Amino acid sequence: LLSYLAQDYGEAVRDGKILSQSEYDEQLEFVGEVVRSGEQEKFPEEIQADVVGLQSIILNKASPAEVAKLASDIRWRLIRHYGVPTGPTKEPSNNLGKDLYVKNCASCHGLT
């Protein structure tokens, strides 16, 4: 979600103005989910404070560069904190990828 926020927020907001309400609503939904995840998973206090700060700058329609920088920074700090691998340890499965796409992506992006 943090990667998505970093990459796609600029499609929703520019120069403090909403370009696409549906994209902006999605950004708000996703950052809200990150806030809830942080509360549920007990992110370190300083990281959770930055997550709440990210939500605040999105609500205030900050620049895409500012949102991307903070979202990316939080993402890397979480990766380091939890020791999340950042690359596959074996060759990806096309069948599993197809199943995951149908389950998690197709509802918004279509089956093809």
Coordinates of N, CA, C and O in Angstrom, one line a residue:
L1 N 0.8 -1.2 0.0 CA 0.0 0.0 0.0 C 0.9 1.3 0.0 O 0.5 2.2 -0.7
L2 N 2.0 1.2 0.7 CA 2.8 2.4 0.8 C 3.5 2.6 -0.6 O 3.6 3.8 -1.0
S3 N 3.9 1.6 -1.3 CA 4.4 1.7 -2.6 C 3.4 2.3 -3.6 O 3.7 3.2 -4.4
Y4 N 2.2 1.8 -3.4 CA 1.1 2.3 -4.3 C 0.8 3.8 -4.0 O 0.7 4.6 -5.0
L5 N 0.8 4.2 -2.8 CA 0.6 5.6 -2.4 C 1.7 6.5 -3.0 O 1.5 7.5 -3.6
A6 N 3.0 6.0 -2.9 CA 4.1 6.7 -3.4 C 4.0 6.9 -4.9 O 4.4 8.0 -5.4
Q7 N 3.5 5.9 -5.6 CA 3.5 5.9 -7.0 C 2.3 6.6 -7.6 O 2.4 7.3 -8.7
D8 N 1.1 6.4 -7.1 CA -0.1 6.8 -7.7 C -0.8 8.1 -7.2 O -1.7 8.5 -7.8
Y9 N -0.3 8.6 -6.1 CA -0.9 9.8 -5.5 C -0.9 10.9 -6.5 O -1.9 11.7 -6.5
G10 N 0.1 11.0 -7.3 CA 0.2 12.1 -8.3 C -0.9 12.0 -9.3 O -1.2 13.0 -10.0
E11 N -1.6 10.9 -9.5 CA -2.7 10.8 -10.4 C -4.0 11.3 -9.7 O -5.0 11.6 -10.4
A12 N -4.0 11.5 -8.4 CA -5.1 12.0 -7.7 C -5.1 13.5 -7.4 O -6.1 14.2 -7.4
V13 N -3.9 14.0 -7.1 CA -3.7 15.4 -6.6 C -2.5 16.0 -7.3 O -1.5 15.4 -7.4
R14 N -2.7 17.3 -7.6 CA -1.6 18.1 -8.2 C -1.9 19.5 -7.8 O -3.0 20.0 -7.9
D15 N -0.8 20.2 -7.4 CA -0.9 21.6 -7.0 C -2.0 21.9 -6.0 O -2.8 22.9 -6.0
G16 N -2.2 20.9 -5.0 CA -3.2 21.1 -4.0 C -4.6 20.9 -4.4 O -5.6 21.2 -3.6
K17 N -4.8 20.4 -5.6 CA -6.2 20.2 -6.1 C -6.4 18.8 -6.5 O -5.5 18.1 -7.0
I18 N -7.6 18.3 -6.3 CA -7.9 16.9 -6.6 C -8.1 16.8 -8.1 O -9.0 17.6 -8.7
L19 N -7.4 15.9 -8.8 CA -7.5 15.7 -10.2 C -8.6 14.6 -10.5 O -9.3 14.7 -11.5
S20 N -8.6 13.7 -9.6 CA -9.6 12.6 -9.8 C -10.1 12.2 -8.4 O -9.4 11.7 -7.6
Q21 N -11.4 12.4 -8.2 CA -12.0 12.2 -6.9 C -11.9 10.7 -6.6 O -11.6 10.3 -5.4
S22 N -12.2 9.8 -7.5 CA -12.1 8.4 -7.3 C -10.7 7.9 -6.9 O -10.5 7.1 -6.0
E23 N -9.7 8.5 -7.6 CA -8.3 8.1 -7.2 C -8.0 8.7 -5.8 O -7.3 8.0 -5.0
Y24 N -8.4 9.9 -5.5 CA -8.1 10.5 -4.2 C -8.8 9.7 -3.1 O -8.2 9.4 -2.1
D25 N -10.1 9.3 -3.3 CA -10.8 8.4 -2.4 C -10.0 7.1 -2.1 O -9.9 6.7 -1.0
E26 N -9.4 6.6 -3.2 CA -8.7 5.3 -3.0 C -7.4 5.6 -2.2 O -7.0 4.8 -1.3
Q27 N -6.8 6.7 -2.4 CA -5.6 7.1 -1.6 C -5.9 7.2 -0.1 O -5.2 6.7 0.7
L28 N -7.1 7.8 0.1 CA -7.5 8.0 1.5 C -7.8 6.6 2.1 O -7.5 6.3 3.3
E29 N -8.5 5.7 1.4 CA -8.8 4.4 1.8 C -7.5 3.6 2.1 O -7.3 3.0 3.2
F30 N -6.5 3.7 1.2 CA -5.3 3.0 1.4 C -4.5 3.5 2.6 O -3.9 2.7 3.4
V31 N -4.4 4.8 2.7 CA -3.6 5.3 3.9 C -4.3 5.0 5.2 O -3.6 4.8 6.2
G32 N -5.6 5.0 5.2 CA -6.4 4.6 6.4 C -6.1 3.2 6.7 O -6.0 2.9 7.9
E33 N -6.0 2.3 5.7 CA -5.6 0.9 6.0 C -4.2 0.8 6.6 O -4.0 0.0 7.5
V34 N -3.3 1.6 6.1 CA -1.9 1.6 6.7 C -1.9 2.0 8.1 O -1.3 1.4 9.0
V35 N -2.7 3.1 8.4 CA -2.9 3.6 9.8 C -3.4 2.4 10.7 O -2.9 2.1 11.8
R36 N -4.5 1.8 10.2 CA -5.1 0.7 11.0 C -4.1 -0.5 11.2 O -4.0 -1.1 12.3
S37 N -3.4 -0.8 10.1 CA -2.4 -1.9 10.2 C -1.3 -1.6 11.3 O -0.9 -2.4 12.0
G38 N -0.9 -0.3 11.3 CA 0.1 0.1 12.2 C -0.4 0.0 13.7 O 0.4 -0.5 14.6
E39 N -1.6 0.3 13.9 CA -2.2 0.2 15.2 C -2.3 -1.3 15.6 O -2.0 -1.7 16.7
Q40 N -2.8 -2.1 14.7 CA -3.0 -3.5 14.9 C -1.7 -4.3 15.1 O -1.6 -5.1 16.0
E41 N -0.7 -4.0 14.3 CA 0.6 -4.7 14.3 C 1.5 -4.0 15.3 O 2.7 -4.5 15.5
K42 N 1.1 -2.9 15.9 CA 2.0 -2.2 16.9 C 3.3 -1.8 16.2 O 4.4 -2.1 16.7
F43 N 3.2 -1.0 15.1 CA 4.4 -0.5 14.5 C 5.2 0.3 15.6 O 4.6 0.8 16.5
P44 N 6.5 0.4 15.5 CA 7.3 1.2 16.4 C 6.7 2.6 16.4 O 6.2 3.1 15.4
E45 N 6.7 3.2 17.6 CA 6.0 4.5 17.8 C 6.4 5.6 16.8 O 5.5 6.3 16.2
E46 N 7.7 5.7 16.5 CA 8.1 6.7 15.5 C 7.7 6.5 14.1 O 7.4 7.4 13.3
I47 N 7.6 5.2 13.7 CA 7.0 4.9 12.4 C 5.5 5.1 12.3 O 5.0 5.7 11.4
Q48 N 4.8 4.7 13.4 CA 3.4 5.0 13.4 C 3.1 6.5 13.4 O 2.1 6.9 12.7
A49 N 3.9 7.3 14.0 CA 3.7 8.7 14.0 C 3.9 9.2 12.6 O 3.1 10.1 12.1
D50 N 4.8 8.7 11.8 CA 5.0 9.1 10.4 C 3.9 8.6 9.6 O 3.5 9.3 8.6
V51 N 3.3 7.4 9.9 CA 2.1 6.9 9.1 C 1.0 7.9 9.3 O 0.3 8.3 8.3
V52 N 0.7 8.3 10.5 CA -0.3 9.3 10.8 C 0.0 10.6 10.1 O -0.9 11.3 9.5
G53 N 1.2 11.0 10.1 CA 1.7 12.2 9.3 C 1.4 12.1 7.8 O 1.0 13.0 7.2
L54 N 1.6 10.9 7.3 CA 1.3 10.6 5.9 C -0.1 10.8 5.6 O -0.5 11.5 4.6
Q55 N -1.0 10.3 6.5 CA -2.4 10.4 6.3 C -2.8 11.9 6.3 O -3.6 12.4 5.5
S56 N -2.1 12.7 7.2 CA -2.4 14.1 7.4 C -2.0 14.9 6.1 O -2.8 15.7 5.6
I57 N -0.9 14.6 5.5 CA -0.5 15.3 4.3 C -1.3 15.0 3.1 O -1.6 15.8 2.3
I58 N -1.8 13.7 3.1 CA -2.7 13.3 2.0 C -4.0 14.1 2.2 O -4.6 14.6 1.2
L59 N -4.5 14.1 3.4 CA -5.8 14.9 3.7 C -5.6 16.4 3.3 O -6.6 17.0 2.9
N60 N -4.4 16.9 3.5 CA -4.2 18.3 3.1 C -3.7 18.5 1.7 O -3.3 19.6 1.3
K61 N -3.8 17.4 0.9 CA -3.5 17.5 -0.5 C -2.1 18.0 -0.8 O -1.8 18.9 -1.7
A62 N -1.1 17.4 -0.1 CA 0.3 17.8 -0.3 C 0.8 17.4 -1.7 O 0.1 16.7 -2.4
S63 N 2.0 17.9 -2.0 CA 2.5 17.6 -3.3 C 2.8 16.1 -3.5 O 3.1 15.4 -2.5
P64 N 2.7 15.6 -4.7 CA 3.0 14.2 -4.9 C 4.5 13.8 -4.5 O 4.7 12.7 -4.0
A65 N 5.4 14.7 -4.7 CA 6.8 14.5 -4.3 C 6.9 14.3 -2.8 O 7.6 13.4 -2.3
E66 N 6.2 15.1 -2.0 CA 6.2 15.0 -0.5 C 5.6 13.7 -0.1 O 6.1 13.0 0.8
V67 N 4.5 13.3 -0.7 CA 3.8 12.0 -0.3 C 4.7 10.9 -0.7 O 4.9 9.9 0.1
A68 N 5.3 10.9 -1.9 CA 6.1 9.8 -2.4 C 7.3 9.6 -1.5 O 7.7 8.5 -1.1
K69 N 7.9 10.7 -1.1 CA 9.1 10.6 -0.2 C 8.8 10.0 1.1 O 9.5 9.1 1.6
L70 N 7.7 10.5 1.8 CA 7.4 10.0 3.1 C 6.9 8.5 3.0 O 7.3 7.7 3.8
A71 N 6.1 8.2 2.1 CA 5.6 6.8 1.9 C 6.7 5.9 1.7 O 6.7 4.8 2.3
S72 N 7.6 6.2 0.8 CA 8.8 5.4 0.5 C 9.7 5.2 1.8 O 10.2 4.1 2.0
D73 N 9.9 6.3 2.5 CA 10.7 6.2 3.7 C 10.1 5.3 4.7 O 10.8 4.4 5.3
I74 N 8.8 5.4 4.9 CA 8.1 4.5 5.9 C 8.2 3.1 5.4 O 8.5 2.2 6.2
R75 N 8.0 2.9 4.2 CA 8.0 1.5 3.6 C 9.4 0.9 3.9 O 9.5 -0.3 4.4
W76 N 10.5 1.6 3.6 CA 11.8 1.0 3.8 C 12.1 0.8 5.3 O 12.8 -0.2 5.7
R77 N 11.6 1.7 6.1 CA 11.8 1.5 7.6 C 11.1 0.3 8.1 O 11.6 -0.5 8.9
L78 N 9.9 0.0 7.6 CA 9.1 -1.2 8.0 C 9.8 -2.4 7.5 O 9.9 -3.4 8.2
I79 N 10.3 -2.4 6.2 CA 11.1 -3.5 5.7 C 12.3 -3.9 6.6 O 12.5 -5.0 6.9
R80 N 13.0 -2.9 7.0 CA 14.2 -3.1 7.8 C 13.8 -3.6 9.2 O 14.3 -4.5 9.8
H81 N 12.7 -2.9 9.8 CA 12.3 -3.3 11.1 C 11.8 -4.7 11.2 O 12.2 -5.5 12.2
Y82 N 11.0 -5.2 10.2 CA 10.5 -6.5 10.3 C 11.3 -7.5 9.5 O 10.9 -8.7 9.5
G83 N 12.4 -7.1 8.9 CA 13.2 -8.1 8.1 C 12.5 -8.7 7.0 O 12.7 -9.9 6.7
V84 N 11.7 -7.9 6.3 CA 11.0 -8.4 5.1 C 11.9 -8.6 3.9 O 12.6 -7.7 3.5
P85 N 11.9 -9.8 3.3 CA 12.7 -10.0 2.1 C 12.2 -9.1 1.0 O 10.9 -8.9 0.8
T86 N 13.0 -8.5 0.2 CA 12.6 -7.6 -0.9 C 12.8 -8.2 -2.3 O 12.5 -7.6 -3.3
G87 N 13.1 -9.5 -2.3 CA 13.2 -10.2 -3.6 C 12.8 -11.6 -3.4 O 12.9 -12.2 -2.3
P88 N 12.4 -12.3 -4.5 CA 12.0 -13.7 -4.4 C 13.2 -14.6 -4.1 O 14.4 -14.3 -4.5
T89 N 13.0 -15.6 -3.4 CA 14.1 -16.6 -3.1 C 14.0 -17.8 -4.0 O 14.9 -18.6 -4.0
K90 N 12.9 -17.9 -4.8 CA 12.7 -18.9 -5.8 C 12.0 -18.3 -7.0 O 11.4 -17.2 -6.9
E91 N 12.0 -19.0 -8.1 CA 11.3 -18.5 -9.3 C 9.8 -18.4 -9.0 O 9.2 -19.3 -8.5
P92 N 9.2 -17.2 -9.4 CA 7.8 -17.0 -9.2 C 6.9 -18.0 -9.9 O 7.3 -18.5 -11.0
S93 N 5.8 -18.3 -9.4 CA 4.8 -19.2 -10.0 C 3.8 -18.5 -10.8 O 3.1 -17.6 -10.3
N94 N 3.7 -18.7 -12.1 CA 2.7 -18.0 -13.0 C 1.3 -18.4 -12.5 O 0.4 -17.5 -12.5
N95 N 1.1 -19.6 -12.1 CA -0.3 -20.0 -11.7 C -0.7 -19.3 -10.4 O -1.8 -18.8 -10.2
L96 N 0.3 -19.2 -9.4 CA 0.0 -18.5 -8.2 C -0.2 -17.0 -8.5 O -1.2 -16.4 -8.0
G97 N 0.6 -16.4 -9.4 CA 0.4 -15.0 -9.8 C -1.0 -14.8 -10.4 O -1.7 -13.8 -10.1
K98 N -1.4 -15.7 -11.3 CA -2.8 -15.6 -11.8 C -3.8 -15.6 -10.8 O -4.8 -14.8 -10.8
D99 N -3.7 -16.6 -9.9 CA -4.7 -16.7 -8.8 C -4.7 -15.5 -7.9 O -5.8 -15.0 -7.5
L100 N -3.6 -14.9 -7.5 CA -3.5 -13.7 -6.7 C -4.1 -12.5 -7.4 O -4.8 -11.7 -6.8
Y101 N -3.9 -12.4 -8.8 CA -4.4 -11.3 -9.5 C -5.9 -11.4 -9.5 O -6.6 -10.4 -9.3
V102 N -6.5 -12.6 -9.8 CA -7.9 -12.7 -9.8 C -8.5 -12.4 -8.5 O -9.5 -11.7 -8.4
K103 N -7.9 -12.8 -7.4 CA -8.4 -12.6 -6.1 C -8.3 -11.1 -5.6 O -9.2 -10.6 -5.0
N104 N -7.1 -10.5 -5.9 CA -6.9 -9.2 -5.3 C -6.9 -8.0 -6.3 O -7.0 -6.8 -5.8
C105 N -6.9 -8.2 -7.6 CA -6.7 -7.1 -8.5 C -7.8 -7.0 -9.6 O -8.1 -5.9 -10.0
A106 N -8.4 -8.1 -10.0 CA -9.3 -8.2 -11.1 C -10.5 -7.3 -10.9 O -11.1 -6.8 -11.8
S107 N -11.0 -7.2 -9.6 CA -12.2 -6.5 -9.4 C -12.1 -5.0 -9.8 O -13.1 -4.4 -10.2
C108 N -10.9 -4.4 -9.8 CA -10.7 -3.1 -10.2 C -10.1 -3.0 -11.6 O -10.4 -2.1 -12.4
H109 N -9.2 -3.9 -11.9 CA -8.5 -3.8 -13.2 C -9.0 -4.7 -14.3 O -8.4 -4.7 -15.4
G110 N -9.9 -5.6 -14.0 CA -10.5 -6.5 -15.0 C -9.7 -7.8 -15.1 O -8.5 -7.9 -14.6
L111 N -10.2 -8.8 -15.7 CA -9.6 -10.1 -15.7 C -8.4 -10.1 -16.7 O -7.5 -11.0 -16.6
T112 N -8.4 -9.2 -17.7 CA -7.2 -9.2 -18.6 C -6.3 -8.1 -18.4 O -5.4 -7.8 -19.1

